[in-house]
XYZ file of C-alpha atoms in Angstrom:
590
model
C -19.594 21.130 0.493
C -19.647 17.212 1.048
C -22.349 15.294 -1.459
C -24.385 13.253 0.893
C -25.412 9.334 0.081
C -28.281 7.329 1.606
C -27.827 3.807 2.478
C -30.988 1.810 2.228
C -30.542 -1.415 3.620
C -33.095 -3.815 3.067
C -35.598 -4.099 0.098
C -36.840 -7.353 0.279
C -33.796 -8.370 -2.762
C -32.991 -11.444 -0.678
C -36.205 -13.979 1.873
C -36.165 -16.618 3.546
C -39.421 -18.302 5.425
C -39.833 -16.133 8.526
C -41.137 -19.520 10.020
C -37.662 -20.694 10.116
C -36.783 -17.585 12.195
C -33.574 -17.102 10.163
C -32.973 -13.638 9.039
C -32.195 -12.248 5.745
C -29.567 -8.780 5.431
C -30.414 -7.264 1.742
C -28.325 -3.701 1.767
C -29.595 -0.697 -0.556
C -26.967 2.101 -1.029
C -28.359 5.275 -2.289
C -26.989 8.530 -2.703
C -29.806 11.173 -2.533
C -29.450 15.002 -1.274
C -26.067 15.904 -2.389
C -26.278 19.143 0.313
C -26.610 17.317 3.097
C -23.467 16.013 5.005
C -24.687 12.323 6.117
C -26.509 9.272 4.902
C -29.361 7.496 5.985
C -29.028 3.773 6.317
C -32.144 1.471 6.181
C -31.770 -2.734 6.942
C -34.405 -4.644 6.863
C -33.334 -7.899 8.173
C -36.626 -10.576 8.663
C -37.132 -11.832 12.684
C -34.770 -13.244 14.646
C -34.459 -16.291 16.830
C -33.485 -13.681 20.037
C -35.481 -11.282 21.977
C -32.580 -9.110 21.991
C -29.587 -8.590 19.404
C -26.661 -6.465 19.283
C -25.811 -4.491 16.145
C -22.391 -3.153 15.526
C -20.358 -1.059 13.740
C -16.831 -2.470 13.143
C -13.800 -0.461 15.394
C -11.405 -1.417 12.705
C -11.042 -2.149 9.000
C -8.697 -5.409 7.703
C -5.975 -4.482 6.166
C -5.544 -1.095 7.920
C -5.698 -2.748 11.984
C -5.595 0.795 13.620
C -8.946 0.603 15.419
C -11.039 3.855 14.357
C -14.117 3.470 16.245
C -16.540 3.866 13.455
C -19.029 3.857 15.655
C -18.196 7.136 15.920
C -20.007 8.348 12.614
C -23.221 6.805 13.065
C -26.283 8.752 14.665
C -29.976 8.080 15.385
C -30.073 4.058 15.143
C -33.878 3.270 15.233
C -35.637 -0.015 14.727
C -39.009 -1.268 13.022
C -40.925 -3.811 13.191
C -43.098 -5.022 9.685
C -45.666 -2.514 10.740
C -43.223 0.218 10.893
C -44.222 0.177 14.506
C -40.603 1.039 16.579
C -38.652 -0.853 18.799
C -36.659 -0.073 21.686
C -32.733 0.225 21.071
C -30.085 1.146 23.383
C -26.390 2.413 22.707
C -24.580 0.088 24.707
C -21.009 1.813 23.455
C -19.465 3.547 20.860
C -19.690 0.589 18.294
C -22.867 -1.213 19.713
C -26.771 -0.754 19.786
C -29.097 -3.714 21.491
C -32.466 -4.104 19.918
C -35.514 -5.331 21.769
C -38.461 -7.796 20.634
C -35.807 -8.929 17.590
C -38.734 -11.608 17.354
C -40.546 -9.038 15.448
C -37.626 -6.883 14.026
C -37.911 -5.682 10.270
C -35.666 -2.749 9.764
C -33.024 -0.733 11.220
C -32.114 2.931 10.173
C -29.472 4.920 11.221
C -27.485 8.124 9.625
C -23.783 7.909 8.903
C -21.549 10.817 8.761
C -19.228 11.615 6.079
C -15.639 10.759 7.970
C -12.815 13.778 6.851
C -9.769 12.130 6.182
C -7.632 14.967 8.295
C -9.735 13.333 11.464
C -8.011 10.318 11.923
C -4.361 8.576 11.637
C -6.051 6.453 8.875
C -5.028 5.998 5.351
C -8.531 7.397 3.097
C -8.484 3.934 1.509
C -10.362 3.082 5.356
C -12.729 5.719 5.394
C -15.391 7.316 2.988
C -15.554 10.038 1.017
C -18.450 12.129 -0.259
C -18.352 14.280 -3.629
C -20.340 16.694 -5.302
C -17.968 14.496 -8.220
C -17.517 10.856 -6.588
C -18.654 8.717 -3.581
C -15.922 6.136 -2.180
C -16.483 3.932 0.826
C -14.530 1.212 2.076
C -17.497 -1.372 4.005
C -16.228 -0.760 7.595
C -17.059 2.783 7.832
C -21.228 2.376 6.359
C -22.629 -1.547 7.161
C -23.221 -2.310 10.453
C -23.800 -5.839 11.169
C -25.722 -8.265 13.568
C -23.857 -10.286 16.587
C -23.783 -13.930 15.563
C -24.710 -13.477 11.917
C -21.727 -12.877 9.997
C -22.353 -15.746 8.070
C -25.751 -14.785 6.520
C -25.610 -14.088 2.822
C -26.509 -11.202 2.025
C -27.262 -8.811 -1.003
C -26.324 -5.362 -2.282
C -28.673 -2.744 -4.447
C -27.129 0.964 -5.280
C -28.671 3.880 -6.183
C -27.011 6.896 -7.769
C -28.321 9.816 -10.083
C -28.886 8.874 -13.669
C -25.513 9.548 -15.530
C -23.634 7.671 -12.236
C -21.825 4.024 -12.713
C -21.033 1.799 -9.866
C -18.060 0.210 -9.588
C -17.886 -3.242 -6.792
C -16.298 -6.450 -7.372
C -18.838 -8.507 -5.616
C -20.294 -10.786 -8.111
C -23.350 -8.510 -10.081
C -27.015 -9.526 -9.711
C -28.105 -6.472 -11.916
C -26.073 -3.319 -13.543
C -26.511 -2.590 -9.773
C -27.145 -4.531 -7.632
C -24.474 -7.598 -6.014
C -24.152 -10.375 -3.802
C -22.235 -11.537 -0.867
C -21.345 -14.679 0.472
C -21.432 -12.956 4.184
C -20.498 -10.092 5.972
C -16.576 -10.570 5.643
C -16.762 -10.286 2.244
C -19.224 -7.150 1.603
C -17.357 -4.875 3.700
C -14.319 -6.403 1.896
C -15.602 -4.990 -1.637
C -15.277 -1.050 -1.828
C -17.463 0.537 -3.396
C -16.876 3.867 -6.218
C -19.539 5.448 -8.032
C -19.466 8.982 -10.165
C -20.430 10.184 -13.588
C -19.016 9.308 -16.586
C -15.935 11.837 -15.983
C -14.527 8.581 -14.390
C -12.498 6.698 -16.527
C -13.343 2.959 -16.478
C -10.642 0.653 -18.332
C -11.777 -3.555 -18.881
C -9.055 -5.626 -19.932
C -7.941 -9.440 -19.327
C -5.112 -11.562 -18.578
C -4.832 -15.053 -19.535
C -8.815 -14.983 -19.873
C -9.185 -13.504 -16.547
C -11.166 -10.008 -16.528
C -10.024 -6.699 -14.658
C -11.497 -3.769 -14.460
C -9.190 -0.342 -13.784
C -10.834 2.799 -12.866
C -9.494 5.742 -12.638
C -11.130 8.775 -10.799
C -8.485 11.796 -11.510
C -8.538 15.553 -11.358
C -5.989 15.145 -14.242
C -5.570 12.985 -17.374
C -4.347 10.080 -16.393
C -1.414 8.265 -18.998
C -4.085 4.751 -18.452
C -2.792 2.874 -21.758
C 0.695 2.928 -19.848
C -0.346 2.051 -16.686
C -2.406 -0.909 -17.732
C 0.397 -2.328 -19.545
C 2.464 -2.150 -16.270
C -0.179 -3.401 -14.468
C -0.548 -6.788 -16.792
C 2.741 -7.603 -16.508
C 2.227 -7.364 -12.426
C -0.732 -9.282 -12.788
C 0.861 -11.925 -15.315
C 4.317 -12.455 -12.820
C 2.083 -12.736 -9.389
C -0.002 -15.222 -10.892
C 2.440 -17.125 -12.497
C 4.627 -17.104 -9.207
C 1.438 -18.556 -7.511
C 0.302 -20.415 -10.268
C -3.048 -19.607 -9.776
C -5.882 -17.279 -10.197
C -7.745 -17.237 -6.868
C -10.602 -14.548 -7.986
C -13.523 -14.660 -10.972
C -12.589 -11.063 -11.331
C -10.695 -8.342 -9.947
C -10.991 -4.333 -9.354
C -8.188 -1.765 -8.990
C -10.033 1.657 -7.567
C -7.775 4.120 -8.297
C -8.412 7.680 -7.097
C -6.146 10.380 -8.149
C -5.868 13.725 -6.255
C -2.965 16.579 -6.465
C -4.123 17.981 -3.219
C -5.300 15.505 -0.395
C -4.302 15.410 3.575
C -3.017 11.612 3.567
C -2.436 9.333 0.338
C -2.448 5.341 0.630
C -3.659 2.298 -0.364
C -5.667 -0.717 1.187
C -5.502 -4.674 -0.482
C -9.134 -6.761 -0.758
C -9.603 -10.345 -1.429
C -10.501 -9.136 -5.337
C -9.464 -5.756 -5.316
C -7.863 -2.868 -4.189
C -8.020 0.950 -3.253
C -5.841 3.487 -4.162
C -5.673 7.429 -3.201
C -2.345 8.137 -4.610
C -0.812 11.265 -6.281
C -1.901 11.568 -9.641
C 1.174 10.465 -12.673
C 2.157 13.713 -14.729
C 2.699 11.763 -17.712
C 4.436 8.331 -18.805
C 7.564 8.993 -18.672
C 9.054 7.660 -15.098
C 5.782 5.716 -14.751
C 7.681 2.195 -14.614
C 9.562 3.033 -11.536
C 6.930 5.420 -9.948
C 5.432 5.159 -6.493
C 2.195 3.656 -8.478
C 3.757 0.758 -9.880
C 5.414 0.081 -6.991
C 1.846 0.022 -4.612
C 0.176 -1.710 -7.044
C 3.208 -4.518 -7.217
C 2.257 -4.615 -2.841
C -1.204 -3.955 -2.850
C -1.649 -7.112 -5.743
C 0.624 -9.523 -3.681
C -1.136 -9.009 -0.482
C -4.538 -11.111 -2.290
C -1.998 -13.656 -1.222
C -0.259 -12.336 1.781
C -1.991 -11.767 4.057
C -6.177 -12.965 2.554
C -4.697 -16.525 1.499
C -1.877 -17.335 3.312
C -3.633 -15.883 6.577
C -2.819 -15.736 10.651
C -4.811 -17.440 12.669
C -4.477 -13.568 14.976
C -6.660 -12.700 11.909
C -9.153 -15.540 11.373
C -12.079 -15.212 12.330
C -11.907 -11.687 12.129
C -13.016 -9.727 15.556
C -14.398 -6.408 14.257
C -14.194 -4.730 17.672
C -11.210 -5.944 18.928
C -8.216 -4.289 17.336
C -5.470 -7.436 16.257
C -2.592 -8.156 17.919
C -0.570 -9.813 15.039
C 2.678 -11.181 15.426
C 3.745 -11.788 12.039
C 3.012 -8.503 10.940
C 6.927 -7.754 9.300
C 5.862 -10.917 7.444
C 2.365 -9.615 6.100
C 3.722 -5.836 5.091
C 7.504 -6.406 5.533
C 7.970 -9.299 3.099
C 5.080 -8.046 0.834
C 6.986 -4.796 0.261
C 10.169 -7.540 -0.579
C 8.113 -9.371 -3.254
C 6.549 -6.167 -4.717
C 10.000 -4.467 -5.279
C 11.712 -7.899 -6.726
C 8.435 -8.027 -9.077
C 9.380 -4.997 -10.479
C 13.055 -6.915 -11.516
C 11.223 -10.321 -12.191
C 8.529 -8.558 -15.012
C 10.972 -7.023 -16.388
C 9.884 -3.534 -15.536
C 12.747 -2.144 -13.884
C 16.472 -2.553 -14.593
C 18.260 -4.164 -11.406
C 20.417 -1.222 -10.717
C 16.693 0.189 -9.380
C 16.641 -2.962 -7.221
C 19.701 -2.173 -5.644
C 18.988 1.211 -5.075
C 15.278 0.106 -3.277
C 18.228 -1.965 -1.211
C 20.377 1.213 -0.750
C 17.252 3.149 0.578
C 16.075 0.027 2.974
C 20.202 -0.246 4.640
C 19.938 3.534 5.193
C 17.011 2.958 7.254
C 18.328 -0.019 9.157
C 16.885 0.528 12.904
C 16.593 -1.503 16.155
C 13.245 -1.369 16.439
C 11.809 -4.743 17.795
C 9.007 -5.778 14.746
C 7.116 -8.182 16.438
C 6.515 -5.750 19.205
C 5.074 -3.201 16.769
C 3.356 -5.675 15.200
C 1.445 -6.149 18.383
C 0.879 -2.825 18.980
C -0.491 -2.236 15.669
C -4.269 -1.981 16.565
C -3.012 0.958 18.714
C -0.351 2.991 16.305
C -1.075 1.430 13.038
C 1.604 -0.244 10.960
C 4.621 1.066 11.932
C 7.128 2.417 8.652
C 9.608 0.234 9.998
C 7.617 -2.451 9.164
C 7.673 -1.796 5.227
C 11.363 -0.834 5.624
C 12.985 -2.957 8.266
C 10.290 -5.866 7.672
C 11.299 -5.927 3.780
C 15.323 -6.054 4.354
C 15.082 -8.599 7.119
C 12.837 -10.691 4.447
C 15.793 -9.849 1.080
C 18.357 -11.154 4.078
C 16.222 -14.063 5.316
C 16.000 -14.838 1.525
C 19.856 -14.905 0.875
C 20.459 -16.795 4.835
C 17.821 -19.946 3.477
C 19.864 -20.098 -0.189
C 23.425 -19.908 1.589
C 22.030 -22.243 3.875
C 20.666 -24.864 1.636
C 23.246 -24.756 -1.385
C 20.836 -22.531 -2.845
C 18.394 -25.254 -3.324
C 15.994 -23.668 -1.384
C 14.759 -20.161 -0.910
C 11.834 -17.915 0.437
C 10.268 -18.343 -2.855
C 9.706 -21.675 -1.434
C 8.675 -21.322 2.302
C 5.787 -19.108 0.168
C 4.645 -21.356 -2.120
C 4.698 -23.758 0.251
C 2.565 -21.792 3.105
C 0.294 -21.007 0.250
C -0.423 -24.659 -0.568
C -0.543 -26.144 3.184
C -2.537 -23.424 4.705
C -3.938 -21.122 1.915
C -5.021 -23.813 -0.281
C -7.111 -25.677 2.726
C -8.311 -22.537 4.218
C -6.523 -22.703 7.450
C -4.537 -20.203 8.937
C -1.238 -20.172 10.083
C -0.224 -19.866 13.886
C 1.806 -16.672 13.797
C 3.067 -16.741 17.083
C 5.161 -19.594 15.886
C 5.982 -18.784 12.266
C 9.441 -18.871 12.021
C 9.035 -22.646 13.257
C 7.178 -23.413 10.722
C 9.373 -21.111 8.030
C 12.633 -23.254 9.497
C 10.378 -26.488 8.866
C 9.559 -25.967 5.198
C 13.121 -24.654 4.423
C 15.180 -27.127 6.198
C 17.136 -24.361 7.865
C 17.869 -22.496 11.478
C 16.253 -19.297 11.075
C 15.811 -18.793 15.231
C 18.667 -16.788 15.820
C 18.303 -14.478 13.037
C 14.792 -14.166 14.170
C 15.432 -13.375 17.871
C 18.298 -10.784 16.969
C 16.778 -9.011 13.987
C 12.890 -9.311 13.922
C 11.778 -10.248 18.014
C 15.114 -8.466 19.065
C 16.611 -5.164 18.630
C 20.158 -5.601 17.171
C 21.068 -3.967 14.217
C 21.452 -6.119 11.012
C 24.936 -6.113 10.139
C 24.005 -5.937 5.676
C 27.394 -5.703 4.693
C 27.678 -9.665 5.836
C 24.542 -10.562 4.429
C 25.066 -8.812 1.061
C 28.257 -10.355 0.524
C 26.627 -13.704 1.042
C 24.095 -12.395 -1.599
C 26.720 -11.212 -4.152
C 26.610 -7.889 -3.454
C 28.977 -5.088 -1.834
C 27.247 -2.391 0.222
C 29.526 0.829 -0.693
C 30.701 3.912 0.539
C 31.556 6.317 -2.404
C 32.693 9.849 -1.542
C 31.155 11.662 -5.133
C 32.592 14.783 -6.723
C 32.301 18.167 -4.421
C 32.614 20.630 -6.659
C 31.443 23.401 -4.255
C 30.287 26.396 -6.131
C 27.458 28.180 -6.095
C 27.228 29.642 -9.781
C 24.493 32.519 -11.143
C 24.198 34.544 -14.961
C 24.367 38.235 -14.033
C 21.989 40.837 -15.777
C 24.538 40.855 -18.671
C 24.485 37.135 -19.071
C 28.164 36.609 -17.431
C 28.675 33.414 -15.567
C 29.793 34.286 -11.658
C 30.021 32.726 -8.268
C 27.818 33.420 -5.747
C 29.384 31.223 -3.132
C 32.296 28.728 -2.528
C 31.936 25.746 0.301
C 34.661 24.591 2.795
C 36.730 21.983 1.954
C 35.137 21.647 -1.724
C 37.140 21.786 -5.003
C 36.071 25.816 -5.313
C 37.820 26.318 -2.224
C 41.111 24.526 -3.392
C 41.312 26.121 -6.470
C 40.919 29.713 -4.729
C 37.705 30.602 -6.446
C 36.138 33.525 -4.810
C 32.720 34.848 -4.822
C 32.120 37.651 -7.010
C 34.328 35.835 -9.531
C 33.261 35.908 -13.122
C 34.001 32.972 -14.859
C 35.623 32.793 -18.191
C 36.171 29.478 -18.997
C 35.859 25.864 -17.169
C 38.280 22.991 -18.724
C 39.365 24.694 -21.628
C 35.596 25.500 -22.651
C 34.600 29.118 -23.195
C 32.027 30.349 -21.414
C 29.080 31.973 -24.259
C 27.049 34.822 -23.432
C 23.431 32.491 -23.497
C 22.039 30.664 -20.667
C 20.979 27.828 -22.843
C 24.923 27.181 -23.695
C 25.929 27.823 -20.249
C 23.343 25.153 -18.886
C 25.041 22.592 -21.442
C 27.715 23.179 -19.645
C 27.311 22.992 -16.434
C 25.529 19.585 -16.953
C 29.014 18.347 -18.103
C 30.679 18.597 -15.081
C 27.971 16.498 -13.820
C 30.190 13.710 -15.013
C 33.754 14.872 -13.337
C 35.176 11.693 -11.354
C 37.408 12.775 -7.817
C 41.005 12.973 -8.929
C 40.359 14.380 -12.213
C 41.916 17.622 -13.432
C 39.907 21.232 -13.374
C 41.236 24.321 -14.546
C 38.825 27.297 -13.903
C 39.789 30.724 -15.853
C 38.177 33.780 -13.837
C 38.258 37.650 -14.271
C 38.669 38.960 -10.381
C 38.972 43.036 -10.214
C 39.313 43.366 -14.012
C 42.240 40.392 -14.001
C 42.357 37.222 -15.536
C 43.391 34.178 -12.748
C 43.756 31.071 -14.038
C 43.205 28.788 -11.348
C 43.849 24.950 -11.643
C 43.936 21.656 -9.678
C 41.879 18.492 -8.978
C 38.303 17.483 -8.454
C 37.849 16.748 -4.265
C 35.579 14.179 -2.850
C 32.804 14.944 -0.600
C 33.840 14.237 2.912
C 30.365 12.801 3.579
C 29.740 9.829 1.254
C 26.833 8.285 -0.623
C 25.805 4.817 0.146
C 25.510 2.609 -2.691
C 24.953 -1.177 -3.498
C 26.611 -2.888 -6.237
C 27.186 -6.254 -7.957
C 30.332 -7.872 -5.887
C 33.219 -8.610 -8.784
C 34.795 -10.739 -6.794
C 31.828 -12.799 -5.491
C 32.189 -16.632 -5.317
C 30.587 -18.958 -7.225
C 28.161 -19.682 -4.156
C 27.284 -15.860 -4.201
C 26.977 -14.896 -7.234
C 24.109 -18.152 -8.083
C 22.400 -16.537 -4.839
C 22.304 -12.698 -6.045
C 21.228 -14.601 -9.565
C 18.409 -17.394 -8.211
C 16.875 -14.371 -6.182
C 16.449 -12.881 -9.754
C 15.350 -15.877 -10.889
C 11.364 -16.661 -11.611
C 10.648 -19.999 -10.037
């Protein structure tokens, strides 16, 4: 059964003079019955100016743009004035409630509903989620706000049973209890609480403190994952040369079993419900790494360096960004190149990220989806097409320029003229402005690849880039091989056009000895072998001695190529001069 949590929003942590009609939004969250299956929310506000306000719930959560309705979750909205005397309140639509005599408002309750995670096409980073164990919520989904006061600072007091911790990166008033500049930025702070079973990790960087916590239904290998995660930390902030948070949170929750894993950015941390790590080993080039390489480079992309489709945000009006293969497309670029940059991953697993991305090469129209997004969420194309249109725009800026210039800089460069003075950019015009800060024509790849629906021809581009996109037809050996009761090596089955078919191997075939090699009586041995011929190249020799109806057939010829081959991408050989400092500068840290 769900834990329940009580929201108590109001209790008198933050005033103001009531003569000067302003209001004041103080937000208590406390976790109380855990049988129950919703919370009770509680905001005492102060009076307002109006007669009448409108409260909301958002319809969507930043970062996510599919528009939920969260309305949805929220029952029996009442309002109080200081007396506890109630006022009248409407539901004017699935997000919205109108308040009467706000003159003399005090308080507004309302219950909240746990939200399953198998009820919407929503990534649980967006939702909440209620634990006998742990209690998650992302803002959106539990604090409603007031029409026309988004702007009001506000303040945050939690409650949880005893042996509980908290975990927020809002700036801390008390062990519990946190502030907010306004409304954007508490719903922007997840919150995680749970006993001490979570695992709560502190570290720094350059003097800068993070805080990792880890809520797992297995050990987690943390020492290891830290350590990837500073050097993440260490090459984003170098690349931006700057630090833009006083402290920063990485919620990690870690679950075998769950209906939908993702992740969600924040302004000074992020959320994580990801597949828990067996153990170290693989851990540099896992799925983790790579998420928290995106998740880290989107504080920059897309809550510095911001659209103006985005800015202000309207919570019940699902976004209609164009640039949206810019905010998740060239994010998922940057986060895979991180991985080269730190020095985390060798570049043969860059180039097979590239491989995967050319596989998936599609027509689909990105700024289109982009649009759309409020409706179907962020498209996959948009992580996969959006980050090889942003490696090629890369390599079409340096083969443009001499190399003198590259997306590195267009970055940098939107990060200082509109991050840095807290303007966004217009998005329905960003490749203008890309073209302007790189000194190149970027319109026609634009209107063919990203606003158009051609297919990007990456066998040009990665030439440009020093780099051969292959076709390699690998080793078909073609056997199906199994150890009988008696612990004799046979064939179980022989594929067309394969090597096993050429020689003549049959099924039913016992097999004596492969390349000279005897084969022994233990499985152990016989696995040794078999992983040898792992290694056979097409063209080399095979000889294959069988016993077939109590003879011995020695059967003998060459190793056959698959006639389907694998795609692979490799360092050109014979690049230029011009190439081969492009496929290098893109490795390069600026």
């Amino acid at each position: 059964m769900r834990n329940v949590f009580v929201l108590l929003l109001g209790t008198g942590l933050c005033t103001v003079s009531s003569s000067a009609q302003q209001p004041s939004f103080t937000y208590t969250l406390r976790l109380t019955d855990p049988a129950l299956d919703r919370v009770e929310i509680v905001l005492d506000t102060g009076p307002f100016r109006e007669e009448e306000i409108r409260f909301f719930l958002p319809a969507w959560a930043p970062g996510n743009y599919y528009v939920n309705d969260y309305g949805r979750w929220i029952d029996s909205v009442r309002a109080f004035d200081s007396l506890s005397r109630p006022l009248k309140v409407h539901r004017a639509g699935i997000n919205e409630w109108r308040i009467a005599d706000a003159r003399r408002l005090a308080r507004i309750t309302y219950t909240a509903r746990d939200i399953p995670e198998d009820s919407l096409e929503s990534l649980p980073t967006t939702l909440n989620e209620i634990t006998p164990g742990y209690f998650y919520a992302n803002g959106p989904t539990v604090f409603g706000y007031v029409d026309g006061y988004l702007a009001v600072p506000c303040s945050l007091r939690t409650v949880f049973p005893a042996d509980w911790k908290v975990w927020c990166s809002l700036d801390s008033l008390t062990p519990f209890g946190f502030h907010a500049d306004d409304y954007d930025q508490l719903i922007d702070c997840p919150v995680l609480a749970g006993p001490s079973t979570i695992e709560e990790y502190r570290f720094e960087v350059n003097g800068v403190p993070y805080v990792a916590v880890f809520n797992s239904e297995t050990k987690v290998p943390s020492d290891s994952l830290v350590e990837y995660m500073r050097s993440l930390i260490s090459h984003h902030t170098a690349f931006f040369n700057e630090v833009p948070f006083r402290q920063y949170y990485f919620l990690f929750n870690f679950f075998v079993a769950t209906y939908r894993y993702g992740a969600l950015e924040h302004a000074n941390s992020s959320a994580y419900f990801l597949r828990p790590p067996v153990n170290a080993r693989g851990l540099r080039q896992s799925t983790i790494t790579q998420v928290i390489a995106h998740e880290f480079f989107h504080l920059w992309n897309p809550k510095i360096i911001t659209p103006t489709s985005l800015k202000p945000f309207n919570y019940q009006k699902g976004p209609r960004v164009h640039s949206m293969w810019f905010i998740e497309g060239l994010t998922e670029y940057y986060a895979k190149l991180a991985l080269i940059r730190s020095g985390l991953v060798p570049r043969s697993f860059f180039y097979e990220q590239l491989r995967g991305l050319a596989l998936e090469n599609s027509r689909e129209n990105l700024e289109q989806l982009g649009l759309k997004a409020g409706e179907l969420g962020v498209a996959p194309s948009m992580y996969t097409k959006g980050a090889l249109v942003s490696f090629l725009l890369d390599i079409t800026i340096r083969d443009q320029t001499g190399n003198q210039k590259s997306l590195d800089d267009v970055i940098l460069a939107l990060n200082r003229q509109f991050g840095h003075e807290g303007r966004p950019y217009d998005d329905r015009t960003l490749i203008k402005t890309m073209e302007k800060l790189a000194g190149v024509d970027l319109r026609r790849f634009f209107k063919k690849y990203i606003s158009g629906t051609e297919v990007v021809p990456v066998d040009e581009y990665f030439r440009k880039g020093g780099l051969l996109y292959t076709y390699v037809y690998p080793p078909f050996l073609g056997w199906g091989l199994d150890v009988d009761e008696g612990g004799q090596l046979f064939v179980n089955a022989v594929a067309e056009q394969s090597t096993a078919a050429a020689l003549g191997l049959r099924a039913g075939d016992i097999v004596r000895r492969i390349n000279g090699t005897d084969i022994p009586a233990d499985l152990d041995s016989v696995r040794i072998i078999m992983r040898k011929l792992d290694s056979v190249r097409v063209g080399e020799p095979v000889r294959v001695v069988v016993e077939r109806d109590g003879a011995s057939i020695d059967l003998h010829g060459t190793v056959i190529g698959s006639p389907l081959p694998n795609v692979g991408v490799v360092e050109d050989p014979d690049a230029s001069g011009a190439a081969t400092a492009i496929r290098e500068g893109i490795f390069h840290i600026p």
